[in-house]
């Protein structure tokens, strides 16, 4: 990837991030190594109100089931860094199958599928913070 | 006395330290990670400095940022609280090198007592009763197995640099020793960056009793009595109380004297805790020394009327101890209310607190940095609040604690707490009669978890 490509990708990512926010921040800092993205809002707008996230389009598709975050934490797709993800798009999973990890307070909590289905979409990037109940993985139901 | 103290911590303990500083007329500097920018401490402090992102190793454990914040704000001392850098001898030494007072024992004392094998060796020389076990880190599996076979099972394998109930394993027979030895070493390396372990006899039905001491820089050491921390789950303390139920005062006095002798032998200065196990015969055995203010220090404060953080500050500023005879009144209990779900095997349950209404009433103290609308961060530990009560005797203290726990209202999306579990525990007959041990309540926790699933 050229520097220009990388820059474009970051720009597209940031534009999407900003579009998803309920309010534009007053400052945005991006760091490359270990990836730090820091958003700052003016104190007037840093109220303690829970930030409502915009609904992910897939969520509106009534035919899909969603595996949701069991707790607030950080989402991981693989059992350890560098390992293969628990599931890929198209993977078939059954109830109780582990599909991801959410890390909270230094503990790794397994995220399990509730239904049988085919993975239609992974809705969160690896290593991203997630809120309680946030849809993580969309499953397309399949007949048993 | 110090003019400006930087509090190198977060959450309830940082706020608790800052409050005493304010009462003593000391300027307070807070440091915070971006995750904590809306914290009560940041609002409370005279000055607050951002030191990094949420992960502790890049903020609260990142010494260069903290030292730079101290330099920039003109702080003359650093209070490390508990956890994070509080027992890091390199940080204590770095403070000294920068001309800052580290509020705690000297770097060399923290280093000697932080290495559990070194502490065992040093204190055994001062007549401290130790559990049978190794006095030095074990060279290899064969050497470790020999020690274990010799002292008899069950044994516990512990990380030399461990503490806080992490990096240890109980082994019930010789056949399982090898695997447990390898696992503990791997875990010790991962948690503490040091794979060395030691072995000692494991007391399955014991009580965990610790002695609070204060020592100044002039050879004066006093003990402030005991705290019973027998109610634990997976070696994590849940409830602490004083006096220890059913423990003869004569035993407490002997433990106190052992702790004072140990502190003198180690050249200790500051507030410290000597942890012991008391076996079924009533004999006590040294576990470890904690070179910091402890989570459960308020129960001692409640019965002695002594502000332990104020004493830490005075000692660090070079004042001699002037406590005279320490008198103790009544009984105090502390419950740790954690963002954990007892119905899901105490899995973390952090998140936004849409409801947070602490209990009140006479002789009820709540140490917390939480408030309605604040967020229990998944990046740090699960402690939301410490609920402490005092009463003239244990029975009344239990009734008060049960009432206060019932009154505590905490809720939010994904939030679960240990408050209900704790209320059941303090009402249990084992706790009320004081006949519980370090293993009974862990067992009692399981059926409860199963029932509520």
PDB file of C-alpha atoms in Angstrom, chain B residues 77-227:
ATOM      1  CA  UNK B  77       5.389  14.526  46.868  1.00  0.00           C
ATOM      2  CA  UNK B  78       3.546  11.692  45.112  1.00  0.00           C
ATOM      3  CA  UNK B  79       0.916   9.516  46.765  1.00  0.00           C
ATOM      4  CA  UNK B  80       0.625   6.262  44.782  1.00  0.00           C
ATOM      5  CA  UNK B  81      -2.600   4.891  46.367  1.00  0.00           C
ATOM      6  CA  UNK B  82      -2.867   1.110  45.941  1.00  0.00           C
ATOM      7  CA  UNK B  83      -2.179  -0.985  42.832  1.00  0.00           C
ATOM      8  CA  UNK B  84      -0.537   0.650  39.788  1.00  0.00           C
ATOM      9  CA  UNK B  85       2.895   2.026  40.861  1.00  0.00           C
ATOM     10  CA  UNK B  86       2.314   1.802  44.626  1.00  0.00           C
ATOM     11  CA  UNK B  87       4.685  -1.112  45.179  1.00  0.00           C
ATOM     12  CA  UNK B  88       7.111  -0.544  42.325  1.00  0.00           C
ATOM     13  CA  UNK B  89      10.595   0.018  43.824  1.00  0.00           C
ATOM     14  CA  UNK B  90      11.808   1.502  40.512  1.00  0.00           C
ATOM     15  CA  UNK B  91       9.119   4.173  40.684  1.00  0.00           C
ATOM     16  CA  UNK B  92       9.956   4.947  44.313  1.00  0.00           C
ATOM     17  CA  UNK B  93      13.621   5.297  43.312  1.00  0.00           C
ATOM     18  CA  UNK B  94      12.738   7.459  40.293  1.00  0.00           C
ATOM     19  CA  UNK B  95      10.748   9.815  42.545  1.00  0.00           C
ATOM     20  CA  UNK B  96      13.708  10.138  44.891  1.00  0.00           C
ATOM     21  CA  UNK B  97      16.022  10.845  41.937  1.00  0.00           C
ATOM     22  CA  UNK B  98      13.684  13.660  40.826  1.00  0.00           C
ATOM     23  CA  UNK B  99      13.714  15.168  44.323  1.00  0.00           C
ATOM     24  CA  UNK B 100      10.110  14.087  44.946  1.00  0.00           C
ATOM     25  CA  UNK B 101       8.958  12.354  48.115  1.00  0.00           C
ATOM     26  CA  UNK B 102       7.353   8.981  47.406  1.00  0.00           C
ATOM     27  CA  UNK B 103       4.650   8.522  50.053  1.00  0.00           C
ATOM     28  CA  UNK B 104       5.495   5.000  51.135  1.00  0.00           C
ATOM     29  CA  UNK B 105       8.476   2.991  52.313  1.00  0.00           C
ATOM     30  CA  UNK B 106      11.866   3.466  50.659  1.00  0.00           C
ATOM     31  CA  UNK B 107      12.639   1.801  47.345  1.00  0.00           C
ATOM     32  CA  UNK B 108      14.951  -0.754  48.985  1.00  0.00           C
ATOM     33  CA  UNK B 109      12.333  -1.774  51.570  1.00  0.00           C
ATOM     34  CA  UNK B 110       9.603  -2.082  48.905  1.00  0.00           C
ATOM     35  CA  UNK B 111      12.009  -4.162  46.846  1.00  0.00           C
ATOM     36  CA  UNK B 112      12.976  -6.508  49.707  1.00  0.00           C
ATOM     37  CA  UNK B 113       9.401  -7.056  50.907  1.00  0.00           C
ATOM     38  CA  UNK B 114       7.858  -7.153  47.413  1.00  0.00           C
ATOM     39  CA  UNK B 115       9.897 -10.235  46.595  1.00  0.00           C
ATOM     40  CA  UNK B 116       7.928 -12.737  48.709  1.00  0.00           C
ATOM     41  CA  UNK B 117      10.809 -15.179  49.000  1.00  0.00           C
ATOM     42  CA  UNK B 118      13.172 -12.434  50.125  1.00  0.00           C
ATOM     43  CA  UNK B 119      10.532 -11.205  52.589  1.00  0.00           C
ATOM     44  CA  UNK B 120      10.129 -14.723  54.032  1.00  0.00           C
ATOM     45  CA  UNK B 121      13.854 -15.035  54.490  1.00  0.00           C
ATOM     46  CA  UNK B 122      14.283 -11.555  55.997  1.00  0.00           C
ATOM     47  CA  UNK B 123      11.360 -11.878  58.409  1.00  0.00           C
ATOM     48  CA  UNK B 124      12.075 -15.436  59.506  1.00  0.00           C
ATOM     49  CA  UNK B 125      15.294 -13.958  60.889  1.00  0.00           C
ATOM     50  CA  UNK B 126      13.129 -11.546  62.942  1.00  0.00           C
ATOM     51  CA  UNK B 127      11.222 -14.450  64.491  1.00  0.00           C
ATOM     52  CA  UNK B 128       8.182 -14.232  62.208  1.00  0.00           C
ATOM     53  CA  UNK B 129       6.208 -17.509  62.237  1.00  0.00           C
ATOM     54  CA  UNK B 130       6.182 -18.857  58.665  1.00  0.00           C
ATOM     55  CA  UNK B 131       4.258 -21.702  57.079  1.00  0.00           C
ATOM     56  CA  UNK B 132       6.464 -24.675  56.220  1.00  0.00           C
ATOM     57  CA  UNK B 133       7.839 -24.123  52.727  1.00  0.00           C
ATOM     58  CA  UNK B 134      10.706 -22.856  50.633  1.00  0.00           C
ATOM     59  CA  UNK B 135      12.754 -19.902  51.827  1.00  0.00           C
ATOM     60  CA  UNK B 136      14.294 -19.264  48.423  1.00  0.00           C
ATOM     61  CA  UNK B 137      12.935 -19.349  44.869  1.00  0.00           C
ATOM     62  CA  UNK B 138      13.020 -22.897  43.552  1.00  0.00           C
ATOM     63  CA  UNK B 139      15.697 -23.774  41.016  1.00  0.00           C
ATOM     64  CA  UNK B 140      13.626 -26.239  39.002  1.00  0.00           C
ATOM     65  CA  UNK B 141      10.670 -28.603  39.065  1.00  0.00           C
ATOM     66  CA  UNK B 142      12.632 -31.353  40.827  1.00  0.00           C
ATOM     67  CA  UNK B 143      13.644 -29.007  43.657  1.00  0.00           C
ATOM     68  CA  UNK B 144      10.101 -27.652  43.958  1.00  0.00           C
ATOM     69  CA  UNK B 145       8.579 -31.120  43.994  1.00  0.00           C
ATOM     70  CA  UNK B 146      11.026 -32.195  46.714  1.00  0.00           C
ATOM     71  CA  UNK B 147       9.960 -29.279  48.942  1.00  0.00           C
ATOM     72  CA  UNK B 148       6.269 -30.006  48.288  1.00  0.00           C
ATOM     73  CA  UNK B 149       6.603 -33.728  49.022  1.00  0.00           C
ATOM     74  CA  UNK B 150       8.530 -32.918  52.196  1.00  0.00           C
ATOM     75  CA  UNK B 151       6.017 -30.434  53.675  1.00  0.00           C
ATOM     76  CA  UNK B 152       3.020 -32.531  52.645  1.00  0.00           C
ATOM     77  CA  UNK B 153      -0.089 -31.753  50.578  1.00  0.00           C
ATOM     78  CA  UNK B 154      -2.063 -29.638  49.993  1.00  0.00           C
ATOM     79  CA  UNK B 155       0.547 -27.036  49.083  1.00  0.00           C
ATOM     80  CA  UNK B 156       0.219 -23.653  47.402  1.00  0.00           C
ATOM     81  CA  UNK B 157       2.572 -22.472  44.661  1.00  0.00           C
ATOM     82  CA  UNK B 158       2.976 -18.705  44.603  1.00  0.00           C
ATOM     83  CA  UNK B 159       4.723 -16.193  42.370  1.00  0.00           C
ATOM     84  CA  UNK B 160       7.731 -14.609  44.128  1.00  0.00           C
ATOM     85  CA  UNK B 161       6.658 -11.194  42.818  1.00  0.00           C
ATOM     86  CA  UNK B 162       2.932 -11.916  43.160  1.00  0.00           C
ATOM     87  CA  UNK B 163       0.279 -10.445  45.400  1.00  0.00           C
ATOM     88  CA  UNK B 164      -3.337  -9.400  45.448  1.00  0.00           C
ATOM     89  CA  UNK B 165      -4.417 -13.029  45.176  1.00  0.00           C
ATOM     90  CA  UNK B 166      -3.020 -13.455  41.679  1.00  0.00           C
ATOM     91  CA  UNK B 167      -0.396 -15.896  40.430  1.00  0.00           C
ATOM     92  CA  UNK B 168      -1.028 -18.803  42.776  1.00  0.00           C
ATOM     93  CA  UNK B 169      -2.223 -22.402  42.604  1.00  0.00           C
ATOM     94  CA  UNK B 170      -3.270 -24.965  45.190  1.00  0.00           C
ATOM     95  CA  UNK B 171      -2.018 -28.521  44.606  1.00  0.00           C
ATOM     96  CA  UNK B 172      -3.647 -31.453  46.386  1.00  0.00           C
ATOM     97  CA  UNK B 173      -1.266 -34.276  45.494  1.00  0.00           C
ATOM     98  CA  UNK B 174       2.160 -35.042  44.147  1.00  0.00           C
ATOM     99  CA  UNK B 175       0.827 -36.245  40.774  1.00  0.00           C
ATOM    100  CA  UNK B 176      -0.601 -32.833  39.859  1.00  0.00           C
ATOM    101  CA  UNK B 177       2.355 -30.824  41.100  1.00  0.00           C
ATOM    102  CA  UNK B 178       4.363 -30.696  37.862  1.00  0.00           C
ATOM    103  CA  UNK B 179       1.582 -29.246  35.763  1.00  0.00           C
ATOM    104  CA  UNK B 180       0.585 -26.683  38.419  1.00  0.00           C
ATOM    105  CA  UNK B 181       4.250 -25.666  38.808  1.00  0.00           C
ATOM    106  CA  UNK B 182       4.579 -25.009  35.063  1.00  0.00           C
ATOM    107  CA  UNK B 183       1.252 -23.140  34.910  1.00  0.00           C
ATOM    108  CA  UNK B 184       2.076 -20.920  37.877  1.00  0.00           C
ATOM    109  CA  UNK B 185       5.479 -20.063  36.419  1.00  0.00           C
ATOM    110  CA  UNK B 186       3.921 -19.164  33.061  1.00  0.00           C
ATOM    111  CA  UNK B 187       1.267 -17.041  34.777  1.00  0.00           C
ATOM    112  CA  UNK B 188       3.859 -15.373  37.019  1.00  0.00           C
ATOM    113  CA  UNK B 189       5.898 -14.467  33.952  1.00  0.00           C
ATOM    114  CA  UNK B 190       2.821 -13.047  32.206  1.00  0.00           C
ATOM    115  CA  UNK B 191       1.485 -11.114  35.210  1.00  0.00           C
ATOM    116  CA  UNK B 192       4.629  -9.958  36.960  1.00  0.00           C
ATOM    117  CA  UNK B 193       7.398 -10.377  34.361  1.00  0.00           C
ATOM    118  CA  UNK B 194       9.184 -12.786  36.728  1.00  0.00           C
ATOM    119  CA  UNK B 195       8.624 -16.535  36.570  1.00  0.00           C
ATOM    120  CA  UNK B 196      10.108 -17.373  39.998  1.00  0.00           C
ATOM    121  CA  UNK B 197       7.800 -19.208  42.371  1.00  0.00           C
ATOM    122  CA  UNK B 198       7.912 -20.640  45.886  1.00  0.00           C
ATOM    123  CA  UNK B 199       5.973 -23.315  47.697  1.00  0.00           C
ATOM    124  CA  UNK B 200       4.337 -23.347  51.128  1.00  0.00           C
ATOM    125  CA  UNK B 201       1.784 -25.450  52.975  1.00  0.00           C
ATOM    126  CA  UNK B 202      -1.800 -24.618  52.056  1.00  0.00           C
ATOM    127  CA  UNK B 203      -4.279 -24.159  54.895  1.00  0.00           C
ATOM    128  CA  UNK B 204      -7.688 -24.936  53.427  1.00  0.00           C
ATOM    129  CA  UNK B 205      -9.721 -23.914  56.468  1.00  0.00           C
ATOM    130  CA  UNK B 206      -7.972 -20.851  57.763  1.00  0.00           C
ATOM    131  CA  UNK B 207      -8.843 -17.272  58.518  1.00  0.00           C
ATOM    132  CA  UNK B 208      -7.115 -14.357  56.868  1.00  0.00           C
ATOM    133  CA  UNK B 209      -6.167 -11.780  59.495  1.00  0.00           C
ATOM    134  CA  UNK B 210      -3.869  -8.827  58.915  1.00  0.00           C
ATOM    135  CA  UNK B 211      -2.231  -6.235  61.142  1.00  0.00           C
ATOM    136  CA  UNK B 212      -2.082  -2.538  60.255  1.00  0.00           C
ATOM    137  CA  UNK B 213       1.124  -0.845  61.307  1.00  0.00           C
ATOM    138  CA  UNK B 214       2.458   2.695  61.188  1.00  0.00           C
ATOM    139  CA  UNK B 215       6.191   3.334  61.345  1.00  0.00           C
ATOM    140  CA  UNK B 216       8.058   6.627  61.271  1.00  0.00           C
ATOM    141  CA  UNK B 217      11.632   7.330  60.198  1.00  0.00           C
ATOM    142  CA  UNK B 218      12.919   7.320  63.790  1.00  0.00           C
ATOM    143  CA  UNK B 219      12.316   3.708  64.800  1.00  0.00           C
ATOM    144  CA  UNK B 220       8.829   4.239  66.256  1.00  0.00           C
ATOM    145  CA  UNK B 221       6.378   1.536  65.191  1.00  0.00           C
ATOM    146  CA  UNK B 222       2.802   1.011  66.393  1.00  0.00           C
ATOM    147  CA  UNK B 223       0.200  -1.504  65.344  1.00  0.00           C
ATOM    148  CA  UNK B 224      -3.436  -0.469  65.010  1.00  0.00           C
ATOM    149  CA  UNK B 225      -4.945  -3.877  65.505  1.00  0.00           C
ATOM    150  CA  UNK B 226      -6.268  -6.405  63.059  1.00  0.00           C
ATOM    151  CA  UNK B 227      -8.591  -6.752  60.108  1.00  0.00           C
TER     152      UNK B 227
END
